[in-house]
Tab-separated table of N, CA and C in Angstrom:
chain	number	residue	atom	x	y	z
A	3	MET	N	147.074	-150.405	146.944
A	3	MET	CA	147.976	-149.595	146.173
A	3	MET	C	147.159	-148.610	145.329
A	4	THR	N	147.627	-147.363	145.277
A	4	THR	CA	146.937	-146.325	144.536
A	4	THR	C	147.338	-146.393	143.072
A	5	SER	N	146.346	-146.328	142.220
A	5	SER	CA	146.630	-146.422	140.791
A	5	SER	C	147.061	-145.065	140.239
A	6	PHE	N	147.649	-145.096	139.082
A	6	PHE	CA	148.090	-143.877	138.411
A	6	PHE	C	146.911	-142.944	138.142
A	7	ASP	N	145.778	-143.486	137.758
A	7	ASP	CA	144.587	-142.671	137.486
A	7	ASP	C	144.105	-141.955	138.747
A	8	ASP	N	144.199	-142.626	139.912
A	8	ASP	CA	143.813	-141.996	141.170
A	8	ASP	C	144.748	-140.828	141.495
A	9	LEU	N	146.047	-141.038	141.321
A	9	LEU	CA	147.020	-139.974	141.579
A	9	LEU	C	146.805	-138.802	140.626
A	10	LYS	N	146.529	-139.142	139.369
A	10	LYS	CA	146.281	-138.118	138.362
A	10	LYS	C	145.035	-137.300	138.733
A	11	ALA	N	143.984	-137.964	139.192
A	11	ALA	CA	142.749	-137.294	139.589
A	11	ALA	C	142.989	-136.392	140.794
A	12	LYS	N	143.785	-136.874	141.770
A	12	LYS	CA	144.092	-136.060	142.953
A	12	LYS	C	144.901	-134.831	142.557
A	13	ALA	N	145.879	-135.021	141.671
A	13	ALA	CA	146.702	-133.903	141.217
A	13	ALA	C	145.845	-132.873	140.493
A	14	LEU	N	144.922	-133.336	139.668
A	14	LEU	CA	144.033	-132.439	138.945
A	14	LEU	C	143.130	-131.668	139.909
A	15	ASP	N	142.600	-132.368	140.923
A	15	ASP	CA	141.754	-131.711	141.929
A	15	ASP	C	142.539	-130.629	142.675
A	16	LEU	N	143.788	-130.953	143.061
A	16	LEU	CA	144.624	-129.984	143.765
A	16	LEU	C	144.921	-128.780	142.877
A	17	ALA	N	145.213	-129.020	141.611
A	17	ALA	CA	145.511	-127.932	140.683
A	17	ALA	C	144.284	-127.032	140.511
A	18	GLN	N	143.109	-127.630	140.388
A	18	GLN	CA	141.886	-126.850	140.229
A	18	GLN	C	141.582	-126.053	141.492
A	19	ALA	N	141.804	-126.666	142.647
A	19	ALA	CA	141.577	-125.952	143.911
A	19	ALA	C	142.550	-124.776	144.030
A	20	GLY	N	143.800	-125.004	143.630
A	20	GLY	CA	144.798	-123.926	143.671
A	20	GLY	C	144.435	-122.800	142.721
A	21	ALA	N	143.976	-123.155	141.531
A	21	ALA	CA	143.572	-122.142	140.557
A	21	ALA	C	142.371	-121.354	141.069
A	22	ALA	N	141.425	-122.026	141.693
A	22	ALA	CA	140.248	-121.354	142.239
A	22	ALA	C	140.658	-120.387	143.352
A	23	LYS	N	141.578	-120.819	144.206
A	23	LYS	CA	142.051	-119.961	145.298
A	23	LYS	C	142.798	-118.753	144.734
A	24	ALA	N	143.620	-118.971	143.705
A	24	ALA	CA	144.346	-117.866	143.071
A	24	ALA	C	143.379	-116.862	142.463
A	25	LYS	N	142.311	-117.345	141.844
A	25	LYS	CA	141.309	-116.449	141.263
A	25	LYS	C	140.625	-115.636	142.361
A	26	GLU	N	140.298	-116.285	143.471
A	26	GLU	CA	139.667	-115.569	144.580
A	26	GLU	C	140.589	-114.475	145.112
A	27	LEU	N	141.877	-114.811	145.275
A	27	LEU	CA	142.838	-113.828	145.784
A	27	LEU	C	143.018	-112.683	144.788
A	28	THR	N	143.008	-112.999	143.506
A	28	THR	CA	143.105	-111.965	142.476
A	28	THR	C	141.885	-111.059	142.518
A	29	ASP	N	140.704	-111.643	142.659
A	29	ASP	CA	139.478	-110.845	142.748
A	29	ASP	C	139.516	-109.913	143.958
A	30	ILE	N	140.006	-110.420	145.076
A	30	ILE	CA	140.121	-109.591	146.288
A	30	ILE	C	141.081	-108.437	146.043
A	31	ALA	N	142.219	-108.729	145.412
A	31	ALA	CA	143.201	-107.678	145.129
A	31	ALA	C	142.611	-106.615	144.210
A	32	LYS	N	141.890	-107.048	143.173
A	32	LYS	CA	141.258	-106.103	142.252
A	32	LYS	C	140.242	-105.227	142.985
A	33	LEU	N	139.457	-105.838	143.858
A	33	LEU	CA	138.462	-105.068	144.615
A	33	LEU	C	139.124	-104.092	145.583
A	34	ASN	N	140.234	-104.496	146.188
A	34	ASN	CA	140.969	-103.588	147.081
A	34	ASN	C	141.511	-102.392	146.299
A	35	ILE	N	141.996	-102.630	145.087
A	35	ILE	CA	142.476	-101.537	144.252
A	35	ILE	C	141.319	-100.626	143.877
A	36	ALA	N	140.191	-101.214	143.515
A	36	ALA	CA	139.006	-100.416	143.184
A	36	ALA	C	138.565	-99.591	144.388
A	37	ASN	N	138.615	-100.178	145.578
A	37	ASN	CA	138.244	-99.449	146.792
A	37	ASN	C	139.192	-98.279	147.037
A	38	SER	N	140.485	-98.472	146.809
A	38	SER	CA	141.445	-97.380	146.974
A	38	SER	C	141.134	-96.242	146.015
A	39	ALA	N	140.769	-96.586	144.785
A	39	ALA	CA	140.411	-95.557	143.806
A	39	ALA	C	139.159	-94.811	144.254
A	40	GLU	N	138.180	-95.525	144.787
A	40	GLU	CA	136.951	-94.876	145.264
A	40	GLU	C	137.243	-93.975	146.457
A	41	GLU	N	138.115	-94.430	147.366
A	41	GLU	CA	138.486	-93.610	148.519
A	41	GLU	C	139.203	-92.343	148.061
A	42	ASP	N	140.037	-92.459	147.032
A	42	ASP	CA	140.709	-91.297	146.471
A	42	ASP	C	139.696	-90.334	145.861
A	43	THR	N	138.690	-90.865	145.186
A	43	THR	CA	137.623	-90.033	144.620
A	43	THR	C	136.895	-89.282	145.729
A	44	ILE	N	136.628	-89.965	146.832
A	44	ILE	CA	135.947	-89.326	147.968
A	44	ILE	C	136.827	-88.221	148.554
A	45	ARG	N	138.129	-88.500	148.749
A	45	ARG	CA	139.034	-87.488	149.299
A	45	ARG	C	139.057	-86.241	148.408
A	46	LYS	N	139.144	-86.460	147.089
A	46	LYS	CA	139.163	-85.324	146.169
A	46	LYS	C	137.851	-84.547	146.233
A	47	ALA	N	136.737	-85.262	146.335
A	47	ALA	CA	135.441	-84.588	146.435
A	47	ALA	C	135.344	-83.781	147.728
A	48	TYR	N	135.871	-84.343	148.837
A	48	TYR	CA	135.881	-83.591	150.103
A	48	TYR	C	136.704	-82.305	149.960
A	49	ILE	N	137.833	-82.410	149.287
A	49	ILE	CA	138.678	-81.230	149.090
A	49	ILE	C	137.928	-80.200	148.258
A	50	ASP	N	137.322	-80.655	147.164
A	50	ASP	CA	136.558	-79.732	146.322
A	50	ASP	C	135.391	-79.120	147.082
A	51	LEU	N	134.715	-79.928	147.885
A	51	LEU	CA	133.600	-79.442	148.685
A	51	LEU	C	134.076	-78.369	149.667
A	52	GLY	N	135.204	-78.632	150.310
A	52	GLY	CA	135.761	-77.661	151.251
A	52	GLY	C	136.164	-76.366	150.559
A	53	LYS	N	136.771	-76.490	149.386
A	53	LYS	CA	137.158	-75.293	148.631
A	53	LYS	C	135.924	-74.493	148.224
A	54	LEU	N	134.906	-75.210	147.779
A	54	LEU	CA	133.671	-74.542	147.369
A	54	LEU	C	133.018	-73.832	148.558
A	55	TYR	N	132.937	-74.535	149.699
A	55	TYR	CA	132.334	-73.922	150.890
A	55	TYR	C	133.115	-72.683	151.293
A	56	TYR	N	134.457	-72.812	151.317
A	56	TYR	CA	135.271	-71.669	151.734
A	56	TYR	C	135.104	-70.501	150.768
A	57	ALA	N	135.051	-70.807	149.469
A	57	ALA	CA	134.890	-69.740	148.482
A	57	ALA	C	133.552	-69.031	148.651
A	58	GLU	N	132.514	-69.785	148.966
A	58	GLU	CA	131.179	-69.196	149.076
A	58	GLU	C	130.875	-68.633	150.455
A	59	ARG	N	131.353	-69.299	151.514
A	59	ARG	CA	130.943	-68.922	152.863
A	59	ARG	C	132.104	-68.708	153.822
A	60	GLY	N	133.328	-68.691	153.317
A	60	GLY	CA	134.504	-68.590	154.176
A	60	GLY	C	134.567	-67.351	155.033
A	61	MET	N	133.979	-66.253	154.556
A	61	MET	CA	134.007	-65.008	155.331
A	61	MET	C	132.872	-64.945	156.343
A	62	ALA	N	131.891	-65.837	156.226
A	62	ALA	CA	130.778	-65.880	157.183
A	62	ALA	C	130.373	-67.344	157.390
A	63	PRO	N	131.296	-68.156	157.918
A	63	PRO	CA	130.997	-69.587	158.085
A	63	PRO	C	129.986	-69.832	159.199
A	64	GLU	N	129.387	-71.003	159.145
A	64	GLU	CA	128.386	-71.382	160.137
A	64	GLU	C	128.956	-72.424	161.093
A	65	GLY	N	128.586	-72.331	162.342
A	65	GLY	CA	128.848	-73.351	163.355
A	65	GLY	C	130.243	-73.948	163.375
A	66	ALA	N	130.288	-75.240	163.121
A	66	ALA	CA	131.530	-76.002	163.239
A	66	ALA	C	132.569	-75.615	162.196
A	67	TYR	N	132.167	-74.877	161.168
A	67	TYR	CA	133.083	-74.496	160.093
A	67	TYR	C	133.920	-73.272	160.437
A	68	VAL	N	133.550	-72.561	161.494
A	68	VAL	CA	134.216	-71.304	161.848
A	68	VAL	C	135.709	-71.515	162.068
A	69	THR	N	136.068	-72.464	162.909
A	69	THR	CA	137.476	-72.676	163.253
A	69	THR	C	138.299	-73.049	162.025
A	70	LEU	N	137.774	-73.952	161.208
A	70	LEU	CA	138.507	-74.373	160.018
A	70	LEU	C	138.664	-73.225	159.025
A	71	CYS	N	137.626	-72.460	158.835
A	71	CYS	CA	137.703	-71.324	157.921
A	71	CYS	C	138.683	-70.272	158.436
A	72	GLU	N	138.704	-70.060	159.750
A	72	GLU	CA	139.662	-69.113	160.334
A	72	GLU	C	141.090	-69.584	160.116
A	73	LYS	N	141.338	-70.903	160.235
A	73	LYS	CA	142.683	-71.439	159.985
A	73	LYS	C	143.108	-71.186	158.546
A	74	ILE	N	142.187	-71.409	157.615
A	74	ILE	CA	142.494	-71.194	156.198
A	74	ILE	C	142.766	-69.716	155.944
A	75	THR	N	141.937	-68.852	156.486
A	75	THR	CA	142.104	-67.413	156.289
A	75	THR	C	143.438	-66.939	156.866
A	76	ALA	N	143.781	-67.410	158.049
A	76	ALA	CA	145.054	-67.021	158.674
A	76	ALA	C	146.243	-67.531	157.857
A	77	ALA	N	146.160	-68.758	157.361
A	77	ALA	CA	147.250	-69.313	156.557
A	77	ALA	C	147.404	-68.546	155.252
A	78	LYS	N	146.296	-68.180	154.637
A	78	LYS	CA	146.355	-67.390	153.400
A	78	LYS	C	146.988	-66.023	153.666
A	79	GLN	N	146.658	-65.439	154.797
A	79	GLN	CA	147.231	-64.141	155.151
A	79	GLN	C	148.739	-64.265	155.348
A	80	ARG	N	149.183	-65.330	156.035
A	80	ARG	CA	150.620	-65.542	156.239
A	80	ARG	C	151.336	-65.778	154.908
A	81	LEU	N	150.682	-66.504	153.990
A	81	LEU	CA	151.256	-66.713	152.659
A	81	LEU	C	151.483	-65.384	151.946
A	82	GLU	N	150.496	-64.526	151.986
A	82	GLU	CA	150.624	-63.226	151.321
A	82	GLU	C	151.715	-62.382	151.971
A	83	GLU	N	151.801	-62.418	153.303
A	83	GLU	CA	152.858	-61.681	154.003
A	83	GLU	C	154.232	-62.202	153.595
A	84	ASN	N	154.374	-63.516	153.528
A	84	ASN	CA	155.658	-64.104	153.123
A	84	ASN	C	156.003	-63.733	151.687
A	85	LYS	N	155.023	-63.754	150.801
A	85	LYS	CA	155.265	-63.366	149.408
A	85	LYS	C	155.712	-61.912	149.325
A	86	ALA	N	155.108	-61.062	150.137
A	86	ALA	CA	155.497	-59.645	150.155
A	86	ALA	C	156.924	-59.489	150.668
A	87	LYS	N	157.289	-60.237	151.702
A	87	LYS	CA	158.657	-60.191	152.225
A	87	LYS	C	159.653	-60.670	151.180
A	88	ILE	N	159.297	-61.732	150.464
A	88	ILE	CA	160.173	-62.267	149.413
A	88	ILE	C	160.388	-61.203	148.340
A	89	ALA	N	159.308	-60.559	147.921
A	89	ALA	CA	159.411	-59.524	146.893
A	89	ALA	C	160.290	-58.368	147.370
A	90	GLU	N	160.143	-57.973	148.628
A	90	GLU	CA	160.948	-56.884	149.180
A	90	GLU	C	162.427	-57.259	149.236
A	91	ILE	N	162.719	-58.491	149.672
A	91	ILE	CA	164.113	-58.949	149.732
A	91	ILE	C	164.717	-58.986	148.329
A	92	LYS	N	163.949	-59.464	147.356
A	92	LYS	CA	164.426	-59.503	145.970
A	92	LYS	C	164.719	-58.091	145.465
A	93	ARG	N	163.806	-57.156	145.742
A	93	ARG	CA	163.985	-55.776	145.304
A	93	ARG	C	165.218	-55.154	145.952
A	94	ALA	N	165.336	-55.324	147.260
A	94	ALA	CA	166.440	-54.702	147.999
A	94	ALA	C	167.792	-55.285	147.601
A	95	GLY	N	167.839	-56.572	147.307
A	95	GLY	CA	169.102	-57.214	146.979
A	95	GLY	C	169.340	-57.383	145.498
A	96	ASN	N	168.458	-56.806	144.675
A	96	ASN	CA	168.568	-56.945	143.227
A	96	ASN	C	168.702	-58.423	142.840
A	97	ILE	N	167.795	-59.228	143.349
A	97	ILE	CA	167.798	-60.678	143.127
A	97	ILE	C	166.666	-61.024	142.172
A	98	ASN	N	166.984	-61.873	141.186
A	98	ASN	CA	165.933	-62.292	140.256
A	98	ASN	C	165.544	-63.751	140.531
A	99	ASP	N	164.557	-64.235	139.822
A	99	ASP	CA	164.054	-65.592	140.054
A	99	ASP	C	165.105	-66.658	139.755
A	100	ASP	N	165.985	-66.417	138.790
A	100	ASP	CA	167.034	-67.389	138.482
A	100	ASP	C	168.004	-67.535	139.652
A	101	ASP	N	168.300	-66.410	140.325
A	101	ASP	CA	169.178	-66.478	141.503
A	101	ASP	C	168.532	-67.308	142.606
A	102	VAL	N	167.237	-67.127	142.795
A	102	VAL	CA	166.507	-67.871	143.823
A	102	VAL	C	166.480	-69.352	143.470
A	103	ALA	N	166.255	-69.665	142.202
A	103	ALA	CA	166.174	-71.061	141.763
A	103	ALA	C	167.485	-71.796	142.020
A	104	ALA	N	168.602	-71.087	141.938
A	104	ALA	CA	169.902	-71.710	142.174
A	104	ALA	C	170.058	-72.165	143.622
A	105	TYR	N	169.313	-71.538	144.540
A	105	TYR	CA	169.405	-71.892	145.952
A	105	TYR	C	168.203	-72.664	146.451
A	106	THR	N	167.383	-73.122	145.542
A	106	THR	CA	166.184	-73.860	145.909
A	106	THR	C	166.393	-75.330	145.596
A	107	CYS	N	166.040	-76.185	146.527
A	107	CYS	CA	166.230	-77.618	146.337
A	107	CYS	C	165.157	-78.198	145.423
A	108	ASP	N	165.296	-79.455	145.094
A	108	ASP	CA	164.353	-80.126	144.206
A	108	ASP	C	162.963	-80.260	144.814
A	109	CYS	N	162.866	-80.300	146.135
A	109	CYS	CA	161.556	-80.473	146.749
A	109	CYS	C	160.762	-79.175	146.750
A	110	GLY	N	161.419	-78.043	146.412
A	110	GLY	CA	160.705	-76.786	146.295
A	110	GLY	C	160.567	-76.006	147.583
A	111	CYS	N	161.141	-76.498	148.671
A	111	CYS	CA	160.970	-75.806	149.946
A	111	CYS	C	162.044	-74.758	150.192
A	112	GLY	N	163.127	-74.752	149.400
A	112	GLY	CA	164.187	-73.779	149.586
A	112	GLY	C	165.208	-74.193	150.617
A	113	CYS	N	165.221	-75.450	151.008
A	113	CYS	CA	166.113	-75.888	152.081
A	113	CYS	C	167.486	-76.314	151.597
A	114	SER	N	167.744	-76.292	150.306
A	114	SER	CA	169.020	-76.724	149.733
A	114	SER	C	169.381	-78.139	150.135
A	115	CYS	N	168.391	-78.996	150.219
A	115	CYS	CA	168.644	-80.369	150.651
A	115	CYS	C	169.428	-81.162	149.625
A	116	GLU	N	169.477	-80.704	148.355
A	116	GLU	CA	170.232	-81.443	147.361
A	116	GLU	C	171.729	-81.375	147.649
A	117	ASP	N	172.147	-80.324	148.372
A	117	ASP	CA	173.555	-80.186	148.709
A	117	ASP	C	173.949	-81.044	149.891
A	118	GLU	N	172.991	-81.445	150.676
A	118	GLU	CA	173.265	-82.217	151.880
A	118	GLU	C	172.738	-83.631	151.705
A	119	THR	N	173.634	-84.544	151.381
A	119	THR	CA	173.230	-85.931	151.237
A	119	THR	C	173.384	-86.596	152.595
A	120	VAL	N	172.287	-87.036	153.123
A	120	VAL	CA	172.296	-87.681	154.422
A	120	VAL	C	172.186	-89.180	154.193
A	121	GLU	N	173.195	-89.885	154.625
A	121	GLU	CA	173.179	-91.325	154.467
A	121	GLU	C	172.694	-91.970	155.756
A	122	ALA	N	171.926	-93.010	155.584
A	122	ALA	CA	171.442	-93.748	156.748
A	122	ALA	C	172.623	-94.451	157.398
A	123	PRO	N	172.652	-94.511	158.718
A	123	PRO	CA	173.760	-95.201	159.369
A	123	PRO	C	173.750	-96.674	158.996
A	124	ALA	N	174.963	-97.202	158.859
A	124	ALA	CA	175.074	-98.616	158.510
A	124	ALA	C	174.548	-99.461	159.658
A	125	GLU	N	173.799	-100.469	159.292
A	125	GLU	CA	173.265	-101.349	160.321
A	125	GLU	C	174.359	-102.298	160.777
A	126	GLU	N	174.459	-102.427	162.069
A	126	GLU	CA	175.446	-103.358	162.595
A	126	GLU	C	174.866	-104.758	162.548
A	127	PRO	N	175.706	-105.735	162.215
A	127	PRO	CA	175.194	-107.103	162.150
A	127	PRO	C	174.743	-107.567	163.530
A	128	ILE	N	173.720	-108.377	163.530
A	128	ILE	CA	173.203	-108.924	164.779
A	128	ILE	C	174.050	-110.123	165.151
A	129	VAL	N	174.579	-110.086	166.357
A	129	VAL	CA	175.407	-111.183	166.830
A	129	VAL	C	174.567	-112.008	167.790
A	130	VAL	N	174.469	-113.280	167.499
A	130	VAL	CA	173.692	-114.179	168.344
A	130	VAL	C	174.667	-115.041	169.115
A	131	GLU	N	174.618	-114.886	170.425
A	131	GLU	CA	175.495	-115.672	171.278
A	131	GLU	C	174.868	-117.043	171.519
A	132	PRO	N	175.686	-118.116	171.485
A	132	PRO	CA	175.124	-119.445	171.763
A	132	PRO	C	174.707	-119.549	173.224
A	133	LEU	N	173.691	-120.333	173.470
A	133	LEU	CA	173.257	-120.567	174.837
A	133	LEU	C	174.319	-121.364	175.565
A	134	ALA	N	174.296	-121.310	176.892
A	134	ALA	CA	175.322	-121.967	177.693
A	134	ALA	C	175.375	-123.469	177.437
A	135	ASP	N	174.235	-124.106	177.190
A	135	ASP	CA	174.230	-125.550	177.012
A	135	ASP	C	174.458	-125.963	175.559
A	136	GLU	N	174.561	-124.988	174.615
A	136	GLU	CA	174.829	-125.319	173.227
A	136	GLU	C	176.341	-125.316	173.023
A	137	LYS	N	176.828	-126.192	172.181
A	137	LYS	CA	178.244	-126.226	171.865
A	137	LYS	C	178.431	-125.650	170.482
A	138	THR	N	179.477	-124.824	170.328
A	138	THR	CA	179.793	-124.291	169.010
A	138	THR	C	180.711	-125.278	168.308
A	139	ASP	N	180.969	-125.027	167.024
A	139	ASP	CA	181.833	-125.907	166.257
A	139	ASP	C	183.243	-125.948	166.836
A	140	ASP	N	183.690	-124.840	167.438
A	140	ASP	CA	185.029	-124.791	168.021
A	140	ASP	C	185.130	-125.652	169.273
A	141	GLU	N	184.027	-125.784	169.991
A	141	GLU	CA	184.063	-126.515	171.250
A	141	GLU	C	183.849	-128.004	171.067
A	142	THR	N	183.368	-128.415	169.895
A	142	THR	CA	183.087	-129.826	169.664
A	142	THR	C	184.416	-130.555	169.481
A	143	VAL	N	184.581	-131.629	170.222
A	143	VAL	CA	185.848	-132.370	170.146
A	143	VAL	C	185.592	-133.737	169.592
């Protein structure tokens, strides 16, 4: 027969093992969060590095940077063209920024998505048919 002291010792050992495991899992979670922060720092540094390179060498890039710099230059050109078109439309239609803001959605893209609430379709309940050899409550006699 196991004595009370033996049970108490086993319970204490289990509690300590559980606490140790919880601490290990907490340490892992903290390190994963720290790693995410470091990865974010790296991403931001890459962005800054790319901006710096483009600012300094974007008009005369070297090797593998040519295609990426051309994409940035083309996108910037399209942005300026779009801004010019917007200004012309505003001038021609006597439209001010407040008028534009009234037709711009919260996401800033101008799609008026705030006016269109799209609801997800209701999920249909899953119906599970009993197997041929199973009896339902209605069939039990």
